[in-house]
Amino acid sequence: MNRVRCLVLNAALGPLDYKVPEGMVVGPGAVVECPLGPRTVIGIVWEAERLAGTEVPAEKLRPLRGVLPVPPLSAALRRLIEWTADYYVASLASVARMALSSGGALKGPATMTEYRLTGGLPERMTPQREAALGALEGEQATIRELAGIAGVSEGVLRGLVNHGALEPVEVDCDRPYPPARPDFVEIALSAQQREAADIFSNAVRKAEFAPFLLDGVTGSGKTETYFEPVAQALRMERQVLVLLPEIALTENFLHRFEERFGAPPVLWHSSLKSTERRRAYRAVSEGSAQVVVGARSALFLPFARLGLIVVDEAHETSFKQEEGVRYNARDVAVMRGHFEQVPVVLASATPALESLQMAESGIYAKIDLPSRYGGAQMPTIETIDLTEEKPPQGMWLAQRLVDGIEARLERGEQSLLFLNRRGYAPLTLCRNCGFRYQCPNCSAWLVEHRFTNRLACHHCGHEAPAPKTCTECGEPDCLVACGPGVERIADEVAERLPQARVFVATSDTLNSPGRAAEFIAAVEAREVDVIVGTQLVTKGFHFPELTLVGVVDADLGLEGGDLRAGERTYQQVAQVAGRAGRGSKPGEVLLQTRHPDAPVIAALAAGDRDAFYSAETEMRREAGAPPFGRWASIIISSEDDAEAREAANRIGAFRPDVAECMILGPAPAPMALLRGRYRYRFLINARRSVQLQQVIRRWLAAIDHPPGVRVAVDIDPYSFV
Ligand SMILES: [Zn+2]
Ligand SMILES: [Zn+2]
């Protein structure tokens, strides 16, 4: 009797057993169609001994409906799925779903119809047709995509098809990507880069698990260094995964990659079109996608022959997924390297304390790049004490900082002002009645955006036009902006230095790879004098004429009492400071602060990274915080406040009593209302010896909730709201 156990993609169900029909061949990892009641669900054949299931008698088993035409998930990926589910207290199905992330790819080979210009003209020309013909020169895509490119309706293009000006082309959905060539261009490396590159390349050659921490100062050429082991993997016909934190801003990276390897890498991120997704997914699973550059979700792609994993800017908090399965891509990447038996390089100028600790305890090999490439010097850093050097009334920049920008203007150099706050002002209130504009769905103030003249919530996306009269008291023109956002700083620069050309760089203005490319080109062409930006500009950019960085409010990140606040501030300021003086001209950094003596600020000003890390380490050790102890949070939420509170209290009533494990709560979460859901929270702090996941799983397993209640577990949380 031929039966298999399947992990079906339904988090509410355990593994299910099925009969393998006559003539069907399936082994572990095969992606199959399973009957479930009247429906068919996708499942993955799993080793029966690894999944506890109920033994259904053979005569009751239903037969599998079919095997999907994709390679089976490898044993290494199946182990990664098991580990991730276990570690992050998630269901196997929800993790497995991340590995089957393209519905189109699972359907097998396919073709699609694209269109291109024939060179012919329509009998009757209209302005729209003319515009389309001009815009579509050299383009080939679906009608819908072409309509987007040309900025006309699909109807206009269908008209052009009927007139023979556009012709259909049958395209293989899975056509191969242009090959990256390991020896396309040799790059001159410094001695320190060469030494590091050789270590990584040897590790690729050995094809065994080896975790590295590449600790290189900003501007030291980390990317070019890890391109060498990438080339080594290509020579061995092994695949490479490079994880980047902000996939929308990879322009600069892609450009360097293409120059080095002669072809772009394969991209993977959430805004790919479904056709691009299926093409990338199938190429990855068949082994023909050589180098995949992706956001954290690329971590679960079914690589056929993985040879190397690189996590660039590994300290970035955006590697932490905050919804669904709350995993940290940096840590899961190391585990994938372990299961795949390949080296993993975590690259950063400001490594997370956890990563440094792993290096110190000998688990990661630490490779240093202590100096900048090409002899560029690290920038000088000075603080501006805002309690002494007060900006003028109603303004936010101290005179010394404005003078610095002015001096750059005169020399034709560029400045960057960093403030991690989008919009014009973080809080808007009524001068007449004091009403503060708050999001209806969240415990958060609405942020004024002057570019669009709207009030917006940065948590849920709620937006409304800025009211002309107060919505509370009806008084006209009485809204007051409180505090600065980047737009307000840009206004101030324009007012105090009218000759400066200012660009506001945030996720509002750089919201696509195209916009980001335009921004980079404008800065490189010296069409911008002052960039005012959020954390988006802290990394990746390399502008040789940028010689001054001003941090508008270095204390901002220290508010809020988050356990990583000090570290995050240090990383952010060090990263943005690293944008200064990357060419032949020296860089200067001015930090505006009200607390020049705070340990983080003092360490930044002194350029003393070790002092910062050792102070931070001691603080964490005393607090039992990671990496010395462990944190977890449980968030209980519902659209109904009473329902959420009752569920939290019910869970609280079953609170386990475990030695060396402290459970706080339930209490309203700091964001007590988020996207229309009321939230209550438990915080758990445990010694490393505690089996934290097991404690939580057993605790929660026994308790049922109404369907409107969600219980989310966050292991090693980054967000404490
Ligand atoms: Zn009012
Ligand atoms: Zn909101």
XYZ file of C-alpha atoms and ligand atoms in Angstrom:
723
model
C 0.000 0.000 0.000
C 1.530 3.267 -1.096
C 0.689 6.169 1.201
C 2.315 9.532 1.899
C 2.067 12.188 4.603
C 1.522 15.703 3.325
C 1.956 19.122 4.796
C -1.048 20.965 3.374
C -1.009 24.733 3.015
C -3.649 25.369 5.605
C -2.446 26.564 8.995
C -5.532 25.224 10.733
C -4.863 21.644 9.664
C -2.210 19.215 10.772
C -0.443 16.917 8.333
C -2.741 14.668 6.313
C -2.176 11.222 4.845
C -3.091 10.344 1.272
C -3.026 7.359 -1.023
C -0.638 7.539 -3.976
C -2.612 6.418 -7.009
C -1.365 3.737 -9.364
C 1.300 5.108 -11.705
C 2.072 8.256 -9.699
C 5.613 8.619 -8.359
C 6.205 11.010 -5.457
C 9.022 11.395 -2.983
C 9.606 13.778 -0.083
C 9.430 17.423 -1.157
C 7.102 16.808 -4.102
C 4.478 19.519 -4.463
C 1.120 17.816 -4.841
C -2.585 18.494 -5.169
C -4.498 17.094 -2.217
C -8.263 16.602 -2.024
C -9.756 18.287 1.033
C -13.504 17.982 1.294
C -14.844 19.209 -2.023
C -11.718 21.331 -2.649
C -8.169 20.762 -3.784
C -5.334 22.241 -1.746
C -1.615 22.320 -2.402
C 0.540 20.153 -0.196
C 4.143 19.052 0.148
C 5.033 15.413 0.623
C 6.991 15.162 3.890
C 8.920 12.430 5.675
C 6.133 10.764 7.688
C 8.434 10.137 10.646
C 9.125 13.877 11.013
C 5.492 14.960 11.186
C 3.263 13.655 13.921
C -0.058 12.667 12.367
C -2.997 10.459 13.153
C -2.788 7.074 11.481
C -5.782 6.890 9.181
C -6.655 3.331 8.098
C -5.654 2.645 4.513
C -9.199 2.107 3.289
C -10.176 5.629 4.378
C -7.379 7.400 2.527
C -8.209 9.578 -0.438
C -5.898 9.533 -3.444
C -3.669 12.490 -4.366
C -5.035 14.396 -7.333
C -1.723 15.150 -9.013
C 1.903 16.221 -8.814
C 2.720 19.801 -9.786
C 5.402 20.273 -12.455
C 8.097 21.823 -10.256
C 11.189 20.211 -8.756
C 10.580 18.776 -5.261
C 11.613 21.025 -2.346
C 15.069 19.890 -1.263
C 15.741 18.233 2.076
C 17.763 21.315 3.094
C 14.793 23.589 2.453
C 12.442 21.231 4.273
C 14.735 21.309 7.310
C 14.806 25.122 7.104
C 11.003 25.231 7.045
C 10.869 22.970 10.109
C 13.468 25.029 11.960
C 11.784 28.349 11.175
C 8.358 27.127 12.284
C 9.810 25.692 15.454
C 11.968 28.677 16.381
C 9.409 31.388 15.632
C 6.443 29.438 17.041
C 4.682 29.501 13.675
C 2.720 26.835 11.853
C 4.644 24.690 9.360
C 2.028 25.546 6.741
C 2.583 29.293 7.055
C 6.352 28.866 6.653
C 5.959 26.370 3.790
C 3.733 28.878 2.021
C 6.730 31.234 1.848
C 8.645 28.546 -0.061
C 5.831 28.187 -2.623
C 5.617 31.890 -3.271
C 4.594 31.902 -6.925
C 1.271 30.347 -7.819
C 2.065 30.778 -11.520
C 5.371 28.910 -11.275
C 3.661 25.841 -9.818
C 1.553 25.434 -12.948
C 4.538 24.509 -15.104
C 5.916 25.831 -18.386
C 3.811 28.436 -20.176
C 3.899 31.021 -22.886
C 2.318 34.454 -23.021
C 1.580 37.050 -25.645
C 3.531 40.279 -25.745
C 3.326 43.084 -28.280
C 5.855 45.240 -30.094
C 5.860 47.901 -32.796
C 5.863 46.678 -36.400
C 7.131 49.927 -37.885
C 3.818 50.368 -39.708
C 1.512 53.322 -39.037
C -2.247 53.294 -38.445
C -4.444 54.649 -41.236
C -5.842 57.290 -38.970
C -3.428 59.040 -36.566
C -4.666 60.528 -33.295
C -2.610 62.433 -30.727
C -2.860 59.452 -28.351
C -1.771 56.974 -31.012
C 1.099 59.213 -31.938
C 2.179 59.504 -28.306
C 1.975 55.709 -27.899
C 4.033 55.041 -31.022
C 6.702 57.436 -29.753
C 6.789 55.979 -26.249
C 6.890 52.305 -27.255
C 10.018 52.428 -29.402
C 12.083 49.355 -28.506
C 9.549 48.083 -25.939
C 7.999 44.638 -25.800
C 5.473 43.753 -23.113
C 1.844 42.843 -22.503
C -0.846 45.292 -23.568
C -1.414 46.303 -19.971
C 2.271 46.981 -19.336
C 2.651 48.878 -22.606
C -0.357 51.013 -21.690
C 1.447 51.855 -18.448
C 4.663 52.705 -20.286
C 2.926 54.872 -22.890
C 0.457 56.454 -20.490
C -2.535 55.657 -22.706
C -5.518 53.348 -22.267
C -5.380 49.688 -23.290
C -8.116 50.525 -25.808
C -5.767 52.832 -27.703
C -3.211 50.029 -27.991
C -5.805 47.470 -29.091
C -6.704 49.911 -31.835
C -3.056 49.954 -32.886
C -3.019 46.136 -32.928
C -6.072 46.143 -35.238
C -4.328 48.601 -37.530
C -1.211 46.473 -37.691
C 1.030 48.986 -35.928
C 1.551 46.603 -32.990
C 2.066 42.883 -33.459
C 1.730 39.969 -31.050
C 4.799 37.884 -30.132
C 4.538 34.544 -28.386
C 7.011 34.508 -25.490
C 8.262 31.664 -23.298
C 7.357 32.757 -19.752
C 10.466 31.021 -18.495
C 12.975 32.279 -21.038
C 16.481 32.164 -19.577
C 18.130 35.207 -18.018
C 21.237 36.689 -19.632
C 24.253 34.940 -18.111
C 26.415 36.628 -15.463
C 30.069 36.018 -16.246
C 32.487 35.544 -13.354
C 35.410 37.072 -15.246
C 33.605 39.810 -17.192
C 35.666 42.567 -15.554
C 38.436 42.160 -13.020
C 38.222 44.757 -10.284
C 41.348 46.103 -8.616
C 41.049 45.305 -4.927
C 43.106 46.775 -2.109
C 45.326 44.385 -0.180
C 42.858 44.186 2.701
C 39.945 43.545 0.310
C 41.927 40.866 -1.527
C 42.762 39.067 1.687
C 39.103 39.005 2.761
C 37.894 38.019 -0.718
C 40.297 35.054 -0.784
C 39.012 33.784 2.542
C 35.418 33.874 1.279
C 36.289 32.336 -2.095
C 38.074 29.461 -0.382
C 35.007 28.864 1.739
C 32.854 28.716 -1.399
C 35.295 26.236 -2.899
C 35.095 23.988 0.160
C 31.282 23.995 -0.048
C 30.630 23.684 3.650
C 28.855 25.767 6.249
C 30.948 28.735 7.353
C 29.383 31.888 8.818
C 31.354 35.131 8.446
C 30.887 38.623 9.793
C 32.377 41.082 7.286
C 32.919 44.133 9.468
C 34.010 46.996 7.239
C 33.801 50.735 7.772
C 31.526 52.727 5.434
C 33.263 53.213 2.095
C 35.647 50.266 2.582
C 34.343 48.435 -0.495
C 32.483 45.540 1.114
C 30.401 44.949 -2.012
C 33.403 44.539 -4.337
C 34.950 42.255 -1.733
C 32.049 39.845 -1.645
C 31.691 39.961 -5.440
C 34.813 37.744 -5.543
C 33.226 34.748 -3.773
C 30.132 35.378 -5.936
C 32.385 34.948 -8.979
C 33.850 31.798 -7.453
C 30.371 30.323 -7.003
C 29.534 31.179 -10.619
C 32.660 29.365 -11.806
C 31.483 26.311 -9.903
C 27.973 26.668 -11.393
C 26.524 27.199 -7.959
C 23.814 29.755 -7.212
C 24.155 32.809 -4.988
C 21.600 34.589 -2.844
C 22.260 38.222 -1.884
C 19.805 39.735 0.581
C 19.484 43.519 0.634
C 17.374 45.490 3.111
C 15.701 48.036 0.808
C 14.993 46.458 -2.525
C 13.511 49.683 -3.929
C 16.901 51.327 -3.588
C 19.151 48.756 -5.187
C 19.943 50.880 -8.255
C 23.483 51.561 -7.183
C 24.052 47.900 -6.350
C 22.589 46.685 -9.653
C 24.776 49.084 -11.561
C 27.935 47.832 -9.850
C 26.852 44.222 -10.292
C 26.270 44.618 -13.996
C 29.618 46.353 -14.462
C 31.371 43.478 -12.706
C 29.462 40.511 -14.181
C 28.131 41.826 -17.501
C 24.486 41.078 -16.757
C 21.984 42.071 -14.091
C 21.150 39.638 -11.267
C 17.704 38.086 -10.909
C 15.523 40.227 -8.668
C 13.098 38.970 -6.053
C 10.837 41.263 -4.031
C 7.195 41.805 -3.222
C 6.432 44.277 -6.008
C 7.460 41.962 -8.872
C 4.722 41.363 -11.401
C 3.313 37.842 -11.302
C 4.983 36.995 -14.627
C 8.362 38.135 -13.284
C 7.762 36.156 -10.131
C 7.031 32.909 -11.927
C 10.022 33.356 -14.218
C 12.384 34.014 -11.312
C 10.916 31.208 -9.212
C 11.226 28.604 -11.950
C 14.756 29.703 -12.838
C 15.754 29.457 -9.175
C 14.219 26.003 -8.789
C 15.837 24.707 -11.969
C 19.221 26.172 -11.082
C 19.485 28.566 -14.040
C 19.075 31.760 -11.962
C 22.705 32.327 -11.042
C 22.563 35.242 -8.627
C 19.342 36.266 -6.916
C 19.211 39.653 -5.241
C 16.238 39.935 -3.012
C 14.391 41.168 -0.019
C 14.023 38.858 2.969
C 11.366 36.701 1.276
C 14.015 35.436 -1.190
C 15.380 33.399 1.686
C 12.759 30.705 1.193
C 13.194 30.293 -2.575
C 13.823 26.675 -3.679
C 17.427 26.994 -4.880
C 18.628 23.943 -6.782
C 22.373 24.417 -6.240
C 23.020 27.114 -3.672
C 26.708 27.917 -3.166
C 26.802 31.150 -1.149
C 24.552 33.483 0.840
C 25.373 37.152 1.436
C 23.351 39.387 3.742
C 24.342 42.983 3.017
C 23.730 45.720 5.616
C 23.067 42.801 7.942
C 22.346 45.065 10.920
C 19.247 46.519 9.228
C 16.034 46.113 11.160
C 14.033 45.718 7.958
C 15.318 42.136 7.813
C 12.893 41.460 10.623
C 9.483 40.497 9.316
C 6.791 42.124 11.448
C 3.730 40.293 10.159
C 2.741 36.690 9.623
C 5.778 34.555 10.444
C 7.889 37.058 12.415
C 11.323 35.828 11.421
C 14.631 37.630 11.238
C 16.077 37.061 7.768
C 19.624 37.573 9.019
C 19.322 34.695 11.465
C 17.346 32.444 9.133
C 19.998 33.072 6.437
C 22.639 31.613 8.733
C 20.425 28.585 9.343
C 19.875 28.133 5.621
C 23.654 28.168 5.170
C 23.868 25.494 7.850
C 21.302 23.210 6.202
C 22.643 23.819 2.679
C 26.263 23.442 3.802
C 27.385 26.723 2.229
C 29.184 29.822 3.545
C 27.167 32.837 4.721
C 28.620 36.361 4.733
C 26.943 38.970 6.939
C 28.274 42.351 5.814
C 27.921 45.566 7.808
C 29.703 48.725 8.886
C 27.749 48.712 12.137
C 27.072 45.070 13.040
C 24.296 44.196 15.441
C 25.492 43.463 18.935
C 24.155 39.922 18.554
C 26.391 39.377 15.501
C 29.473 40.774 17.237
C 28.771 38.516 20.179
C 28.595 35.488 17.868
C 31.972 36.509 16.448
C 33.432 36.993 19.902
C 32.322 33.543 20.982
C 33.966 32.058 17.896
C 30.791 30.954 16.108
C 31.204 33.497 13.285
C 34.613 34.250 11.764
C 35.103 38.023 11.840
C 36.800 39.595 8.828
C 37.666 43.292 9.107
C 38.014 46.029 6.516
C 39.275 48.806 8.773
C 40.003 51.522 6.222
C 38.231 53.202 3.341
C 38.905 52.204 -0.240
C 41.204 54.392 -2.349
C 42.699 56.247 0.616
C 39.519 58.245 1.434
C 39.483 59.372 5.068
C 36.728 58.809 7.610
C 34.776 62.042 8.217
C 35.315 64.189 11.314
C 32.355 64.248 13.685
C 31.370 67.144 15.950
C 28.346 67.764 18.108
C 26.238 70.913 18.241
C 24.703 71.320 21.688
C 21.252 72.714 20.921
C 20.787 73.926 24.488
C 23.657 76.345 23.833
C 23.578 76.960 20.104
C 19.843 77.517 19.789
C 18.312 77.702 16.314
C 16.307 80.883 15.637
C 12.701 80.930 16.874
C 10.517 78.476 14.933
C 13.519 76.933 13.206
C 15.436 73.697 13.693
C 18.938 74.188 12.311
C 21.699 75.794 14.391
C 23.572 78.626 12.715
C 26.826 76.608 12.612
C 25.121 73.890 10.550
C 23.619 76.449 8.153
C 27.049 78.089 7.816
C 28.499 74.692 6.973
C 25.934 74.174 4.213
C 26.602 77.662 2.884
C 30.344 76.997 2.718
C 29.616 73.827 0.683
C 27.352 75.812 -1.636
C 30.154 78.260 -2.318
C 32.556 75.418 -3.101
C 30.043 73.599 -5.297
C 29.906 70.655 -2.863
C 26.845 68.908 -1.491
C 25.254 68.515 1.936
C 22.902 65.964 3.421
C 20.518 66.695 6.286
C 19.206 63.614 8.028
C 15.959 63.489 9.983
C 14.070 60.253 10.299
C 10.617 61.803 9.997
C 8.604 61.890 6.818
C 6.205 64.723 6.075
C 6.089 68.316 7.286
C 5.274 67.948 10.961
C 4.731 64.914 13.195
C 1.812 66.490 15.051
C -0.920 68.905 14.049
C -3.135 70.665 16.572
C -5.782 73.363 16.710
C -4.583 76.705 18.062
C -8.098 77.525 19.173
C -9.283 74.407 21.027
C -6.098 72.354 21.370
C -7.499 69.374 19.472
C -4.763 67.009 18.273
C -5.358 65.238 14.992
C -5.215 61.517 15.564
C -5.645 58.483 13.312
C -9.104 56.914 13.655
C -7.547 53.421 13.311
C -4.367 53.745 15.400
C -3.001 55.235 18.598
C -0.924 57.641 16.536
C -0.892 61.286 15.506
C -1.589 62.199 11.929
C 1.412 63.591 10.064
C 0.995 66.646 7.890
C 2.313 66.291 4.326
C 2.528 69.688 2.627
C 3.498 68.306 -0.794
C 0.129 66.616 -1.008
C -1.696 68.861 1.501
C -2.938 65.869 3.464
C -2.832 64.443 6.958
C -1.568 60.866 6.917
C -1.066 58.004 9.359
C 2.306 56.304 8.906
C 1.073 53.104 10.508
C -2.069 52.196 8.573
C -2.022 54.481 5.531
C -5.134 56.427 6.556
C -5.168 59.787 4.748
C -7.430 62.811 4.668
C -7.155 66.289 3.136
C -5.797 68.806 5.652
C -8.994 70.493 6.932
C -9.481 74.212 6.301
C -11.435 74.612 9.521
C -10.877 72.695 12.750
C -13.015 69.560 12.697
C -13.617 69.952 16.441
C -14.396 73.636 17.022
C -15.002 74.850 13.478
C -12.475 77.691 13.726
C -10.940 78.481 10.296
C -7.174 78.475 9.594
C -6.152 77.511 13.088
C -4.047 74.392 12.528
C -0.523 74.514 13.941
C 2.290 72.222 12.867
C 4.308 70.959 15.832
C 7.871 69.768 15.388
C 9.801 69.210 12.197
C 9.613 66.600 9.471
C 11.893 66.522 6.434
C 9.570 68.751 4.393
C 9.735 71.453 7.052
C 13.548 71.245 7.185
C 13.626 71.590 3.394
C 11.453 74.727 3.717
C 13.829 76.113 6.314
C 16.861 75.538 4.086
C 15.041 77.218 1.190
C 14.241 80.173 3.424
C 17.715 80.596 4.925
C 19.717 79.680 1.814
C 17.467 80.676 -1.106
C 20.143 79.869 -3.674
C 20.322 76.186 -2.604
C 18.645 73.521 -4.711
C 16.997 71.193 -2.193
C 15.747 67.650 -2.716
C 13.597 65.780 -0.182
C 14.507 62.087 -0.271
C 11.988 59.839 1.497
C 9.854 56.835 0.694
C 7.239 59.360 -0.512
C 9.515 60.766 -3.216
C 11.719 57.728 -3.972
C 8.911 55.219 -4.188
C 10.096 53.263 -7.216
C 13.443 52.109 -8.633
C 12.927 54.615 -11.473
C 12.470 57.571 -9.110
C 15.491 56.438 -7.109
C 17.583 56.281 -10.286
C 16.495 59.811 -11.232
C 17.468 61.053 -7.786
C 20.920 59.463 -8.008
C 21.466 60.883 -11.489
C 20.445 64.380 -10.354
C 22.822 64.293 -7.388
C 25.668 62.937 -9.510
C 25.069 65.668 -12.097
C 25.293 68.216 -9.236
C 21.742 69.409 -9.821
C 21.117 69.078 -6.089
C 22.935 71.042 -3.377
C 21.167 69.856 -0.261
C 19.506 66.466 0.256
C 17.046 66.316 3.136
C 16.293 62.686 3.834
C 15.046 59.971 6.166
C 16.779 56.665 6.954
C 16.381 55.836 3.269
C 19.484 57.964 2.545
C 21.598 56.465 5.312
C 22.871 53.574 3.255
C 24.090 52.484 -0.114
C 24.651 55.887 -1.682
C 28.061 56.949 -2.819
C 28.258 60.638 -3.751
C 31.853 61.889 -4.033
C 30.860 65.582 -3.820
C 28.888 65.097 -0.618
C 31.133 66.496 2.107
C 28.768 67.601 4.891
C 26.240 65.532 6.790
C 24.023 67.248 9.349
C 22.023 65.107 11.750
C 19.063 67.334 12.614
C 18.071 65.497 15.792
C 20.529 62.859 16.983
C 18.404 62.284 20.112
C 15.290 61.299 18.192
C 15.936 57.556 18.178
C 16.684 57.518 21.899
C 13.099 58.336 22.829
C 10.613 55.579 23.386
C 12.572 53.239 25.649
C 13.117 50.473 23.127
C 15.899 48.161 24.249
C 17.784 48.604 20.992
C 17.307 52.412 20.895
C 20.944 53.178 21.662
C 22.245 50.687 19.143
C 19.838 51.799 16.451
C 20.765 55.453 16.937
C 24.427 54.550 16.799
C 23.955 52.539 13.602
C 21.785 55.112 11.887
C 24.032 58.063 12.659
C 27.208 56.121 11.837
C 25.671 54.998 8.535
C 24.511 58.467 7.521
C 27.840 59.931 8.643
C 29.426 57.373 6.337
C 27.893 59.170 3.358
C 30.265 62.116 3.930
C 33.629 62.472 2.234
C 33.621 59.256 0.212
C 35.658 60.755 -2.610
C 38.933 62.614 -2.449
C 37.480 65.508 -0.386
C 37.309 65.181 3.397
C 33.913 64.839 5.045
C 32.462 66.570 8.071
C 29.546 65.492 10.225
C 27.596 67.763 12.605
C 25.292 66.147 15.144
C 22.610 68.370 16.660
C 21.780 67.108 20.141
C 20.407 68.187 23.491
C 22.366 65.451 25.245
C 25.983 65.667 24.080
C 27.037 63.594 27.094
C 24.706 60.647 26.401
C 26.945 57.582 25.877
C 25.771 57.013 22.299
C 26.340 60.617 21.238
C 29.687 60.865 23.015
C 30.902 57.629 21.399
C 29.802 58.862 17.964
C 31.556 62.201 18.427
C 34.727 60.501 19.621
C 34.567 58.027 16.744
C 34.949 55.363 19.421
C 32.944 52.409 18.258
C 34.493 49.974 20.712
C 33.554 52.196 23.652
C 29.971 52.311 22.463
C 29.721 48.568 21.938
C 31.303 47.700 25.268
C 29.011 50.102 27.180
C 26.006 48.734 25.304
C 27.126 45.160 25.953
C 27.357 45.752 29.701
C 23.944 47.396 29.755
C 22.370 44.465 27.938
C 24.134 41.950 30.139
C 22.719 43.618 33.241
C 19.219 43.844 31.765
C 19.266 40.205 30.658
C 18.593 41.483 27.142
C 19.796 39.829 23.942
C 22.290 38.371 23.321
C 22.576 37.503 27.031
C 18.932 36.776 27.690
C 15.915 36.421 25.473
C 12.795 38.397 24.851
C 9.513 37.372 23.310
C 6.228 39.164 22.998
C 2.699 37.932 22.548
C 0.226 40.364 21.034
C -3.482 39.627 21.357
C -5.666 41.725 19.087
C -9.253 42.095 17.945
C -11.426 44.732 16.333
C -13.456 44.586 19.514
C -11.673 46.009 22.549
C -13.563 43.947 25.131
C -12.997 40.761 23.148
C -9.242 41.421 22.924
C -9.022 42.241 26.632
C -10.946 39.111 27.621
C -8.736 36.935 25.435
C -5.622 38.496 26.974
C -6.965 37.911 30.482
C -7.827 34.310 29.627
C -4.268 33.735 28.432
C -3.013 35.497 31.555
C -4.980 33.106 33.747
C -3.009 30.187 32.315
C 0.355 31.914 32.707
C 3.021 29.233 33.273
C 5.327 29.415 36.252
C 8.801 28.772 34.870
C 12.072 29.396 36.660
C 14.255 32.167 35.177
C 11.429 33.327 32.952
C 9.588 36.547 33.733
C 6.200 37.182 32.164
C 4.886 40.762 32.159
C 1.312 41.607 31.265
C -1.231 41.513 29.889
C -1.209 45.270 29.409
C -2.445 47.478 26.594
C 0.329 47.550 23.980
C 2.042 50.930 23.509
C 0.172 51.082 20.192
C -3.090 50.108 21.860
C -4.945 50.555 18.589
C -3.295 49.661 15.287
C -5.031 49.426 11.918
C -8.382 49.236 13.643
C -7.404 46.426 16.022
C -7.186 46.781 19.803
C -3.993 45.260 21.142
C -2.853 43.755 24.448
C 0.608 42.484 25.097
C 2.656 40.072 27.167
C 6.421 40.563 27.342
C 8.579 37.621 28.307
C 12.167 37.885 29.428
C 14.022 34.637 29.939
C 17.496 33.331 30.580
C 19.078 31.578 27.643
C 18.718 28.257 29.437
C 14.913 28.417 29.224
C 13.238 26.538 26.355
C 11.320 29.693 25.529
C 9.514 28.452 22.423
C 8.371 25.305 24.157
C 7.055 27.280 27.123
C 5.063 29.589 24.849
C 3.744 26.842 22.603
C 2.469 24.767 25.524
C 0.985 27.821 27.201
C -1.003 28.974 24.184
C -1.979 25.542 22.848
C -4.551 24.905 25.540
C -6.549 28.094 25.037
C -9.257 28.690 22.429
C -10.440 32.097 21.256
C -13.337 33.547 19.281
C -12.565 33.801 15.532
C -12.025 37.585 15.672
C -9.067 37.257 18.056
C -5.520 37.019 16.747
C -2.623 35.852 18.868
C 0.794 36.705 17.425
C 4.044 35.453 18.918
C 7.207 37.432 18.281
C 10.484 35.734 19.236
C 13.490 38.082 19.539
C 11.212 41.073 18.810
C 12.557 44.276 17.290
C 9.369 46.225 17.623
C 8.095 46.927 21.106
C 4.971 48.834 20.127
Zn -10.246 73.554 17.141
Zn -3.462 54.716 11.391
